[in-house]
Short mmCIF file of C-alpha atoms in Angstrom, two decimals:
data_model
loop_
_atom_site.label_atom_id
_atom_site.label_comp_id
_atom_site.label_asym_id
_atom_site.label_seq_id
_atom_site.Cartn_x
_atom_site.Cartn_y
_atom_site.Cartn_z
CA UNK A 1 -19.50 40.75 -10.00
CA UNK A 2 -18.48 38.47 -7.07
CA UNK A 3 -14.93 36.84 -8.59
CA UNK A 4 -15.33 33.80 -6.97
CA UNK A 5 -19.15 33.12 -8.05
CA UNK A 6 -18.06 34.38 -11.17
CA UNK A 7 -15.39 31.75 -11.44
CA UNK A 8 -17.51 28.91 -9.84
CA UNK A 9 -20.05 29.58 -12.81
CA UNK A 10 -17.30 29.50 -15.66
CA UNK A 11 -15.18 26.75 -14.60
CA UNK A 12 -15.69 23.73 -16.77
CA UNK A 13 -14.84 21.07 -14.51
CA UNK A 14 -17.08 22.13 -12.24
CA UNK A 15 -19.56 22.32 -14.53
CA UNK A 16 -19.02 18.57 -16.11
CA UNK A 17 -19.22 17.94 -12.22
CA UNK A 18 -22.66 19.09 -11.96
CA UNK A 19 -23.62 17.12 -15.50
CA UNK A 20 -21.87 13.64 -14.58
CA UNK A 21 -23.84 13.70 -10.72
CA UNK A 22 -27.35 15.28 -12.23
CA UNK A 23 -27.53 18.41 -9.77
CA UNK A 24 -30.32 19.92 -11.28
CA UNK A 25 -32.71 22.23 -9.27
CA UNK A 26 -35.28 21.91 -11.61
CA UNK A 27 -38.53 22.37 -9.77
CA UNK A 28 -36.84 23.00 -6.27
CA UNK A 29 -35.22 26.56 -8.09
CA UNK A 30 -37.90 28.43 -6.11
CA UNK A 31 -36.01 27.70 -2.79
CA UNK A 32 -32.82 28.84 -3.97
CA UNK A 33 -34.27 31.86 -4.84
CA UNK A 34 -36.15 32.25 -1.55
CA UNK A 35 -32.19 32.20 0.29
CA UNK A 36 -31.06 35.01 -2.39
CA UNK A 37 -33.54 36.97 -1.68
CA UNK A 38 -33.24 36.68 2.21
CA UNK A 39 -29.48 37.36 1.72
CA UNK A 40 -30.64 40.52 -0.28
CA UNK A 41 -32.25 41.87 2.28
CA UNK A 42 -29.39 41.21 4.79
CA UNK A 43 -27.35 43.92 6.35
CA UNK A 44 -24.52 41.85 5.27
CA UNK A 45 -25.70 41.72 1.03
CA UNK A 46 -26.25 45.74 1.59
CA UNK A 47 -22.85 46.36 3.67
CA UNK A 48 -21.01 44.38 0.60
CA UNK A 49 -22.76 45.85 -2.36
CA UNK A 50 -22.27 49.87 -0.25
CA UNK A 51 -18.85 49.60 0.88
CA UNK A 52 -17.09 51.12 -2.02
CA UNK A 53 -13.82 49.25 -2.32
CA UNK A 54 -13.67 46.08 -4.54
CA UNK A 55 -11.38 43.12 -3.57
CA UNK A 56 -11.20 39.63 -3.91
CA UNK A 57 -11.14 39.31 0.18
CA UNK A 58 -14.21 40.78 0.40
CA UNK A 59 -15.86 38.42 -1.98
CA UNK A 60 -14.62 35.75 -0.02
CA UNK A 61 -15.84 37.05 2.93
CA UNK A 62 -19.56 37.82 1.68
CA UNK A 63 -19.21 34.34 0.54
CA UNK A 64 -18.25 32.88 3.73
CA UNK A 65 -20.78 34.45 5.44
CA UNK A 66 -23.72 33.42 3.02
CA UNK A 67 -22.55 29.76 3.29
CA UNK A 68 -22.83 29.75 6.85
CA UNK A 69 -25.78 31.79 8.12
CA UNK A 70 -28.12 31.23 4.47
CA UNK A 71 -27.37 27.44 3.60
CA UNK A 72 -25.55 25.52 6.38
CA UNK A 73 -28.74 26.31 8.69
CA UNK A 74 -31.92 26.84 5.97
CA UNK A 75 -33.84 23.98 7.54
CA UNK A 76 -36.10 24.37 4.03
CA UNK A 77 -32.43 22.64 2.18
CA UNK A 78 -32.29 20.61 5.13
CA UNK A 79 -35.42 18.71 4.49
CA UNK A 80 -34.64 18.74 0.52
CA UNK A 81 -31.52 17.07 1.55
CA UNK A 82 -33.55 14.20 3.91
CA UNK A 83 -35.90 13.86 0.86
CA UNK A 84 -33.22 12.81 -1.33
CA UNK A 85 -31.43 10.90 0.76
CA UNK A 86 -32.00 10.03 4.26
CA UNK A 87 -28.14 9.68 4.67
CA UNK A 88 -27.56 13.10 3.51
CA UNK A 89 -26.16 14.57 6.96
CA UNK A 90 -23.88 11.77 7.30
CA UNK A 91 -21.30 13.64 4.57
CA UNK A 92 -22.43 17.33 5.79
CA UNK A 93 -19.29 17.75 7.93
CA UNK A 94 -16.92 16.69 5.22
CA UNK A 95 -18.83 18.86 2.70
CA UNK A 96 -18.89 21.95 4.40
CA UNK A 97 -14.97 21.63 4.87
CA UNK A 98 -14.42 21.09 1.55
CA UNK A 99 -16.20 24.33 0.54
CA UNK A 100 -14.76 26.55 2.78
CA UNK A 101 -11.51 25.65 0.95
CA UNK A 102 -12.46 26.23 -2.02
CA UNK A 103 -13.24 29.45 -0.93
CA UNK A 104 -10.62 29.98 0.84
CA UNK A 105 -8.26 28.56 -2.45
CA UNK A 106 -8.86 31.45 -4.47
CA UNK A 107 -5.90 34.06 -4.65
CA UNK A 108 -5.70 37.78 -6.07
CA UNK A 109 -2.78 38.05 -8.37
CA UNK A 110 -2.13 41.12 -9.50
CA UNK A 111 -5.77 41.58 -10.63
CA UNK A 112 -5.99 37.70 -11.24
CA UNK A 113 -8.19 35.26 -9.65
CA UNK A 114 -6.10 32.71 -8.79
CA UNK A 115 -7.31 28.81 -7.51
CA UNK A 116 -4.07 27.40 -4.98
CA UNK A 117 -6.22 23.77 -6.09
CA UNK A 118 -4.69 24.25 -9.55
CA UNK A 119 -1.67 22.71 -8.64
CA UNK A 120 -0.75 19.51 -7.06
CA UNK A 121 1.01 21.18 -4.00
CA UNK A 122 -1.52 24.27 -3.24
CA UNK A 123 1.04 27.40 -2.63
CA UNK A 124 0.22 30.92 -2.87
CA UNK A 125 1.51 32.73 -6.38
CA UNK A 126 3.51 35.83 -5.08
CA UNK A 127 3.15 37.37 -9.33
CA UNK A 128 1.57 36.53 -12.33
CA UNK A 129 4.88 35.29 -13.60
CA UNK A 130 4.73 32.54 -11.27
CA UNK A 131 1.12 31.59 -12.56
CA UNK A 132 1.27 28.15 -14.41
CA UNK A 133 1.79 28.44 -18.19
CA UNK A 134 -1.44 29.52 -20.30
CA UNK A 135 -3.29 29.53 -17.02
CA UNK A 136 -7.42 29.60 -17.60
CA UNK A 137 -9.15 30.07 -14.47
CA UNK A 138 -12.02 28.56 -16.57
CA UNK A 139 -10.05 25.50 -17.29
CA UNK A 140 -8.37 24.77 -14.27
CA UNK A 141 -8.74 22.64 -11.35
CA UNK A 142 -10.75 24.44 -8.67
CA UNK A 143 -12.40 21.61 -7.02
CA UNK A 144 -11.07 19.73 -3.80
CA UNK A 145 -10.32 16.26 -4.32
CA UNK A 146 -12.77 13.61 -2.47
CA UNK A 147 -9.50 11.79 -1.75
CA UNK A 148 -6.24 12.96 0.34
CA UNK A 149 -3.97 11.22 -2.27
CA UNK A 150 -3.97 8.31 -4.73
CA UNK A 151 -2.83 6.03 -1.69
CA UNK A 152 -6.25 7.26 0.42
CA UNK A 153 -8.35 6.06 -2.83
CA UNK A 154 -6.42 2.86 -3.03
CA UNK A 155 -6.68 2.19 0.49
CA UNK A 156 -10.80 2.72 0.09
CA UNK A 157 -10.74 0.24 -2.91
CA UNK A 158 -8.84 -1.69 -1.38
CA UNK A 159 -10.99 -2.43 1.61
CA UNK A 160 -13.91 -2.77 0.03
CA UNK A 161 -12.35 -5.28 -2.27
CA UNK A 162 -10.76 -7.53 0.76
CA UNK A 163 -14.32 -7.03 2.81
CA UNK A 164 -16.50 -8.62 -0.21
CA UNK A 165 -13.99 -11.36 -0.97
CA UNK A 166 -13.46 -12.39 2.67
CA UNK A 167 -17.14 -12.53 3.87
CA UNK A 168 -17.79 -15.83 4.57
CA UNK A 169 -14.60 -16.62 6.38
CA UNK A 170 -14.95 -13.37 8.83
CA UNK A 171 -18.87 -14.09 9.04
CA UNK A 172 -17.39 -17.66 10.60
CA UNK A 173 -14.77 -15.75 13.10
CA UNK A 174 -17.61 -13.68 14.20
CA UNK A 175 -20.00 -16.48 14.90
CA UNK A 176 -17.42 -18.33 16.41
CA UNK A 177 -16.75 -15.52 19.18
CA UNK A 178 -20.90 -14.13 19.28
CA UNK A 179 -22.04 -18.10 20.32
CA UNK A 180 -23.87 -17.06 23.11
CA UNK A 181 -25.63 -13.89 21.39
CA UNK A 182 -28.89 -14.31 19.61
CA UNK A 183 -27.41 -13.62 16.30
CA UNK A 184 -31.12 -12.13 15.05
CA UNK A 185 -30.46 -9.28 17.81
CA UNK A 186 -27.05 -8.23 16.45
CA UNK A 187 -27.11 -5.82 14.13
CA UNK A 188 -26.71 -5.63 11.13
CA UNK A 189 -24.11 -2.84 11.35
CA UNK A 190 -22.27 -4.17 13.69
CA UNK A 191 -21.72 -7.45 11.47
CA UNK A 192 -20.43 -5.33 8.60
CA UNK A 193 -18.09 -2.79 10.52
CA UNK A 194 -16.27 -6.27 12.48
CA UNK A 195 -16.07 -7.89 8.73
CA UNK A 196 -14.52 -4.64 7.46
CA UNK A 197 -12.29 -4.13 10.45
CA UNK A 198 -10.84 -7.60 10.46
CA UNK A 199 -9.61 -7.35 6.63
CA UNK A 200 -8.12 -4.02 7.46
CA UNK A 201 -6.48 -5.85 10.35
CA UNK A 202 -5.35 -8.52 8.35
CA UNK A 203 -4.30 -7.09 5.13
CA UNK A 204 -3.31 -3.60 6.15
CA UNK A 205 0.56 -4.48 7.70
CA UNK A 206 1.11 -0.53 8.13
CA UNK A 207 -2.00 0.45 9.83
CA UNK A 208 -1.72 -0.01 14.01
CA UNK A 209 -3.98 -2.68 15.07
CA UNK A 210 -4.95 0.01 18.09
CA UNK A 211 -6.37 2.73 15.36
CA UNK A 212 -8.26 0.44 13.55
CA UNK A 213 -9.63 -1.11 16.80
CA UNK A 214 -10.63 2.55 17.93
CA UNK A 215 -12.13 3.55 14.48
CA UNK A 216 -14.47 0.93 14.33
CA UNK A 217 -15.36 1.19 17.63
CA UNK A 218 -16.07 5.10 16.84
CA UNK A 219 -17.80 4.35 13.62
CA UNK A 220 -20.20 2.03 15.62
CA UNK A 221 -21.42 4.73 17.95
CA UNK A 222 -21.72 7.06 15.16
CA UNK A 223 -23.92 4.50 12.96
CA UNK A 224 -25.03 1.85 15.24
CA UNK A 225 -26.84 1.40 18.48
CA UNK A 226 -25.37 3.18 22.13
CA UNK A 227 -24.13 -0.48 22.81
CA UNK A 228 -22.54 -1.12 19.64
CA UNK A 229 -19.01 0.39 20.72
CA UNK A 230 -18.70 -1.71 24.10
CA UNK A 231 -20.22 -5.10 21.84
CA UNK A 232 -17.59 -4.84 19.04
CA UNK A 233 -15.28 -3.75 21.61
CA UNK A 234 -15.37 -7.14 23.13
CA UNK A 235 -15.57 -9.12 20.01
CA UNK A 236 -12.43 -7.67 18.12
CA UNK A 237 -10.70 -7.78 20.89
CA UNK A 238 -10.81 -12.09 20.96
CA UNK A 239 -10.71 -11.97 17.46
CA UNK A 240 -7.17 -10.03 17.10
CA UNK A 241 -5.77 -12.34 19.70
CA UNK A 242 -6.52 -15.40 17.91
CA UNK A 243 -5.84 -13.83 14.57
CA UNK A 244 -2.12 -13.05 16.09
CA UNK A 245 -1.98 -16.48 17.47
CA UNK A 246 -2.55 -17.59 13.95
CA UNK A 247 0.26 -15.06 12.47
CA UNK A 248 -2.51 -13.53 10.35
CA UNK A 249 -2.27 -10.33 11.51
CA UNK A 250 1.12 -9.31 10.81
CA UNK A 251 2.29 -5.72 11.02
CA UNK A 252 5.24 -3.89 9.82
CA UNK A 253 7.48 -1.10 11.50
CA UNK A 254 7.58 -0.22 15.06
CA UNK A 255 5.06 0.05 17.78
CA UNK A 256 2.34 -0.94 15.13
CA UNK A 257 1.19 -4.16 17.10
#
């Protein structure tokens, strides 16, 4: 009778969730229950289901606990995940954040499970008068968003948008500053994350040129060879000073150049 597994189960968004991206167990339902039944076994499961009280807090809590010592480190989900996508572990940080807080959303109001995600400025409800009219628990919004805000999605679209339509003319600034590499031994990473930095550079007039220099140089170590960071480093750097030179990287506010 966990409330918040309870609520996970019933919510329909979630559910449509699970229908529009295809997570279906299907024939991998035998590993699942492998973790449920390690978890049964735990001191933890048999603390929970003995204690006597019943509270929302300690549902979160068992939760909690069974995220992080059952899933985040069952190497058997670990190779599932590789199977299905060798970039799986490349979202796993953001993932894991974003169910901690949904765990960690869910309220007790005076005997009502309560989601803080329901609204567009999370707060905690002090009474159930301050619950939003006809609230459903099954209804409402209990997932995180993938984006910050509508301006964080934009700014994604955006990007992607300037990258593709400006690709040849950044593929000729590169080559024009990478003349004396063998352009075969560059790779291919490091060609995309310069093409993508220089149209954030150029048609992002609120973002400092510094953070996206440093981003791109971080995303490069993260995805690309040890080298990558000093390489594109070295390139962007040229590249914003002719691009200033040229008045096509033009930024707004203070301190932003």
């Amino acid at each position: 009778n966990n409330r918040i597994l309870k609520a996970l189960v019933e919510n329909a968004g979630l559910q449509r969730k699970f229908e529009d991206h295809r997570v279906h167990w299907g024939e991998n339902r035998d590993i699942l229950q492998g973790i449920f039944n390690n978890f049964r076994e735990s001191e933890t499961y048999e603390r929970y289901m003995n204690s006597g009280s019943d509270s929302l807090k300690e549902d979160k809590q068992l939760l909690k606990i069974f995220y992080a010592e059952f899933i985040t480190q069952n190497e058997t989900l670990h190779q599932l995940y590789e199977d299905i996508s060798m970039h799986w572990a490349d979202d796993l940080d953001a993932a894991q954040m974003f169910v901690v807080k949904t765990f960690k959303s869910f309220q007790d109001v005076e005997g009502a499970v309560y989601s803080k995600l329901s609204k567009e400025m999370p707060e905690d409800v002090q009474n159930a008068s301050q619950l939003p009219d006809g609230y459903d628990l099954a209804t409402a919004k209990i997932i995180v968003d993938l984006y910050k805000d509508e301006d964080d999605a934009d700014f994604g679209e955006k990007l992607l948008r300037y990258t593709v339509s400006d690709n040849k003319e950044n593929e000729e600034l590169i080559s024009s500053k990478t003349r004396n590499w063998d352009t075969d031994r560059i790779a291919a990473v490091d060609i995309l994350l310069m093409k993508m930095a220089i149209a954030e550079l150029t048609h992002f007039d609120q973002i400092p040129v510094k953070v996206t220099l440093n981003e791109y140089i971080d995303l490069s170590k993260e995805y690309s060879t040890p080298k990558s960071g000093q390489f594109i480093n070295g390139i962007l750097d040229k590249l914003v000073a002719q691009l200033k030179e040229e008045k096509k990287i033009v930024k707004v506010g203070r301190g932003l150049m």
